Amino acid sequence: MNETKNDLLLRALLRKPVERTPVWIMRQAGRYLPEYRNTRKRAGDFMTLCKTPELACEVTLQPLERFELDAAILFSDILTIPDAMGLGLSIHEGEGPIFAHPVRRPAQIEALAAPDPEDALRYVLDAVRLIRTELKDRVPLIGFSGSPWTLASYMVEGRGSKEFTLVKTLLYENPVALHKLLATVTRSVIDYLNAQILAGAQAVMIFDTWGGLLTTSAYEHFSLDYMHQILDGLIREVDGERVPAVLFTKGGGQWVERIADTGCDAVGLDWTVDIGEARRRVGKRVALQGNMDPAVLYASPDRIREEAGAILARYGHGDGHVFNLGHGIQPGVDPDRVAVLVDAVHELSVSYHRDQKPR
Ligand code: CP3
């Protein structure tokens, strides 16, 4: 038996019956919340916030104080791994993430090593342990990592990018060097996620934010294969409880069958995909998480309810759906609109779980 009082998320990710559809929101702890902005100001800068477990715990819990969310997600960032590898991360308002020491030449790639998470990333594991204590099993805690391709993109570019020209040049000109980088990052992601799981993360999610920029063949060889390796290396059960793993490739709608075949428990969908069609395509292999357009949260309460209802209807009756946005919530959103969404999902989803019809 799971000890978590509200374990709807875990059940839905494992396609077990639920009374209503669970909901959480990517970037649910973030700049749209005034209390987050206050804590961030107190921390001084974003990385200090991440590296101080008490503050990371505080902001993780903030959205749960306001909204009836069905999960907590660890407050951290995907770029902690390259930071721990020595690339020197800083994140400044309006500039996005920047690495002081990007890796571009084969010799720099060769010199990288996977960090020991209990050492260089101990602050993340301490945050996980503290959050689990403070959560008191109210809802499950989700741990996460970036995908190797997405992390490698930032490591090579040194910052966010629209075109990702440098990493794509490496892909076409020196695939051997890129594969070497991806292998090192993959080793590190496996160690990092397993350490999060052992520290108390009850589900894990891999964010492949930039996989959708690749051709189908490049996606398979430079992103999906490495995520598959991660799934093969993950601890999938702790104390008899399955630890579900979610794969999210932004822009990956055309590849949902292949993503489902990696052995993940659930596939995250961005808003460009029809979730009902995606469900038919993956069948009973995986659960689906998503996928409301984050911009809906700028609309009126009535429109938000309508859009939430439309997604629930597209998914249809039965288990295997975790409601979420198709990407992170934007900083300009009014927090009251989030309350409208969460309440709408709870209320409108009940009828889809009564007298469940077979898929
Ligand atoms: O979901 C959550 O609430 C957990 C926290 C979380 C953050 N980043 C906090 C954060 C998670 C899961 C992430 C993942 C992340 N980080 C991704 C993958 C998900 C996605 O959005 O595609 C990516 C690509 C990053 C890299 C990154 N970190 C970016 C692009 C930015 C935004 C920079 C900016 O100024 O807009 C960050 C910083 C960041 N990570 C913020 C938050 C709340 C904002 C920083 C701030 O407080 O100023």
XYZ file of N, CA and C and ligand atoms in Angstrom, residues 24-31 36 40 46 49 73-79 91-97 144 150 154 207 209-210 248 250 327-328 331, ligand 1:
159
model
N -1.114 18.634 -12.105
C -0.034 19.470 -11.607
C 0.412 20.318 -12.786
N 1.290 21.277 -12.549
C 1.621 22.249 -13.591
C 3.123 22.417 -13.709
N 3.626 22.218 -14.929
C 5.065 22.413 -15.134
C 5.454 23.841 -14.753
N 6.536 23.965 -14.007
C 6.985 25.243 -13.437
C 5.968 25.825 -12.452
N 5.306 24.928 -11.696
C 4.264 25.419 -10.782
C 4.831 26.304 -9.683
N 6.105 26.106 -9.331
C 6.782 27.049 -8.431
C 7.602 27.960 -9.338
N 7.230 29.219 -9.424
C 7.966 30.084 -10.343
C 7.514 31.525 -10.257
N 7.961 32.289 -11.225
C 7.840 33.745 -11.113
C 6.423 34.307 -11.147
N 7.025 33.347 -4.548
C 8.272 32.843 -5.148
C 9.245 34.002 -5.384
N 12.965 34.341 -3.855
C 14.090 34.469 -4.779
C 14.897 35.726 -4.445
N 19.204 33.012 -8.489
C 18.515 31.749 -8.748
C 19.312 30.532 -8.271
N 19.165 29.980 -4.612
C 17.854 29.397 -4.291
C 17.897 27.874 -4.479
N 6.628 19.133 -7.392
C 7.839 18.859 -8.182
C 8.990 19.586 -7.520
N 10.052 18.827 -7.339
C 11.289 19.358 -6.769
C 11.626 20.703 -7.392
N 11.935 21.700 -6.579
C 12.404 22.949 -7.156
C 13.897 22.862 -7.383
N 14.290 22.926 -8.644
C 15.697 22.899 -9.020
C 15.757 23.334 -10.476
N 16.757 22.916 -11.204
C 16.802 23.205 -12.629
C 17.465 22.041 -13.343
N 17.172 21.884 -14.640
C 17.824 20.792 -15.372
C 19.326 21.043 -15.533
N 19.749 22.280 -15.402
C 21.153 22.601 -15.706
C 22.099 22.406 -14.521
N 22.067 32.175 -13.854
C 20.762 32.458 -14.447
C 20.321 33.833 -13.976
N 20.255 34.760 -14.918
C 19.860 36.125 -14.586
C 18.552 36.452 -15.258
N 17.726 37.219 -14.531
C 16.421 37.640 -15.029
C 16.557 38.234 -16.429
N 15.737 37.730 -17.336
C 15.703 38.294 -18.681
C 16.792 37.780 -19.620
N 17.826 37.126 -19.077
C 18.921 36.640 -19.916
C 18.851 35.144 -20.132
N 18.164 34.447 -19.207
C 18.158 32.996 -19.276
C 19.467 32.429 -18.774
N 19.616 31.100 -18.884
C 20.820 30.455 -18.357
C 22.060 30.720 -19.205
N 13.327 15.170 -11.241
C 13.465 15.352 -12.691
C 14.902 15.568 -13.119
N 19.010 17.628 -24.598
C 18.694 18.995 -24.171
C 19.841 19.568 -23.327
N 22.528 22.915 -24.327
C 22.944 24.070 -23.517
C 24.452 24.074 -23.268
N 12.929 15.909 -19.041
C 12.525 17.029 -19.903
C 13.426 17.073 -21.132
N 13.390 19.188 -23.792
C 12.790 20.428 -24.289
C 13.137 20.698 -25.751
N 14.331 20.266 -26.172
C 14.758 20.621 -27.529
C 14.813 19.436 -28.499
N 9.122 13.533 -21.608
C 8.465 14.671 -22.277
C 9.414 15.232 -23.335
N 9.299 18.078 -26.022
C 8.528 19.180 -26.589
C 8.670 19.114 -28.112
N 3.501 22.931 -21.674
C 4.856 23.395 -21.344
C 4.727 24.245 -20.081
N 5.818 24.835 -19.620
C 5.792 25.528 -18.339
C 4.851 26.734 -18.315
N 5.494 33.440 -16.724
C 5.595 34.331 -15.557
C 4.475 35.364 -15.450
O 8.385 22.684 -12.624
C 8.804 23.182 -11.568
O 8.113 23.953 -10.867
C 10.171 22.780 -11.061
C 11.227 23.686 -11.320
C 11.913 23.762 -12.676
C 12.650 24.896 -13.047
N 13.273 24.626 -14.233
C 12.746 26.135 -12.275
C 13.200 27.358 -12.933
C 12.048 22.815 -13.688
C 11.423 21.433 -13.830
C 12.925 23.386 -14.664
C 13.367 22.661 -15.877
C 14.053 23.391 -16.944
N 15.020 24.360 -16.842
C 13.884 23.118 -18.317
C 13.009 22.027 -18.878
C 11.587 22.396 -18.860
C 11.217 23.418 -19.886
O 10.797 24.505 -19.465
O 11.344 23.128 -21.067
C 14.734 23.985 -19.041
C 14.877 24.067 -20.538
C 15.463 24.751 -18.093
C 16.534 25.760 -18.345
C 16.130 27.038 -17.810
N 16.217 27.377 -16.478
C 15.484 28.116 -18.485
C 15.207 28.162 -19.965
C 15.190 29.088 -17.506
C 14.417 30.372 -17.701
C 15.303 31.548 -17.797
C 14.482 32.829 -17.760
O 15.027 33.811 -17.260
O 13.315 32.818 -18.161
C 15.648 28.617 -16.276
C 15.520 29.279 -14.965
C 14.422 28.795 -14.120
N 14.280 27.481 -13.772
C 13.404 29.569 -13.498
C 12.646 28.671 -12.743
C 11.485 28.997 -11.843
C 13.253 31.081 -13.574
C 14.438 31.700 -12.902
C 14.136 32.893 -12.067
O 13.581 32.737 -10.962
O 14.509 33.974 -12.501
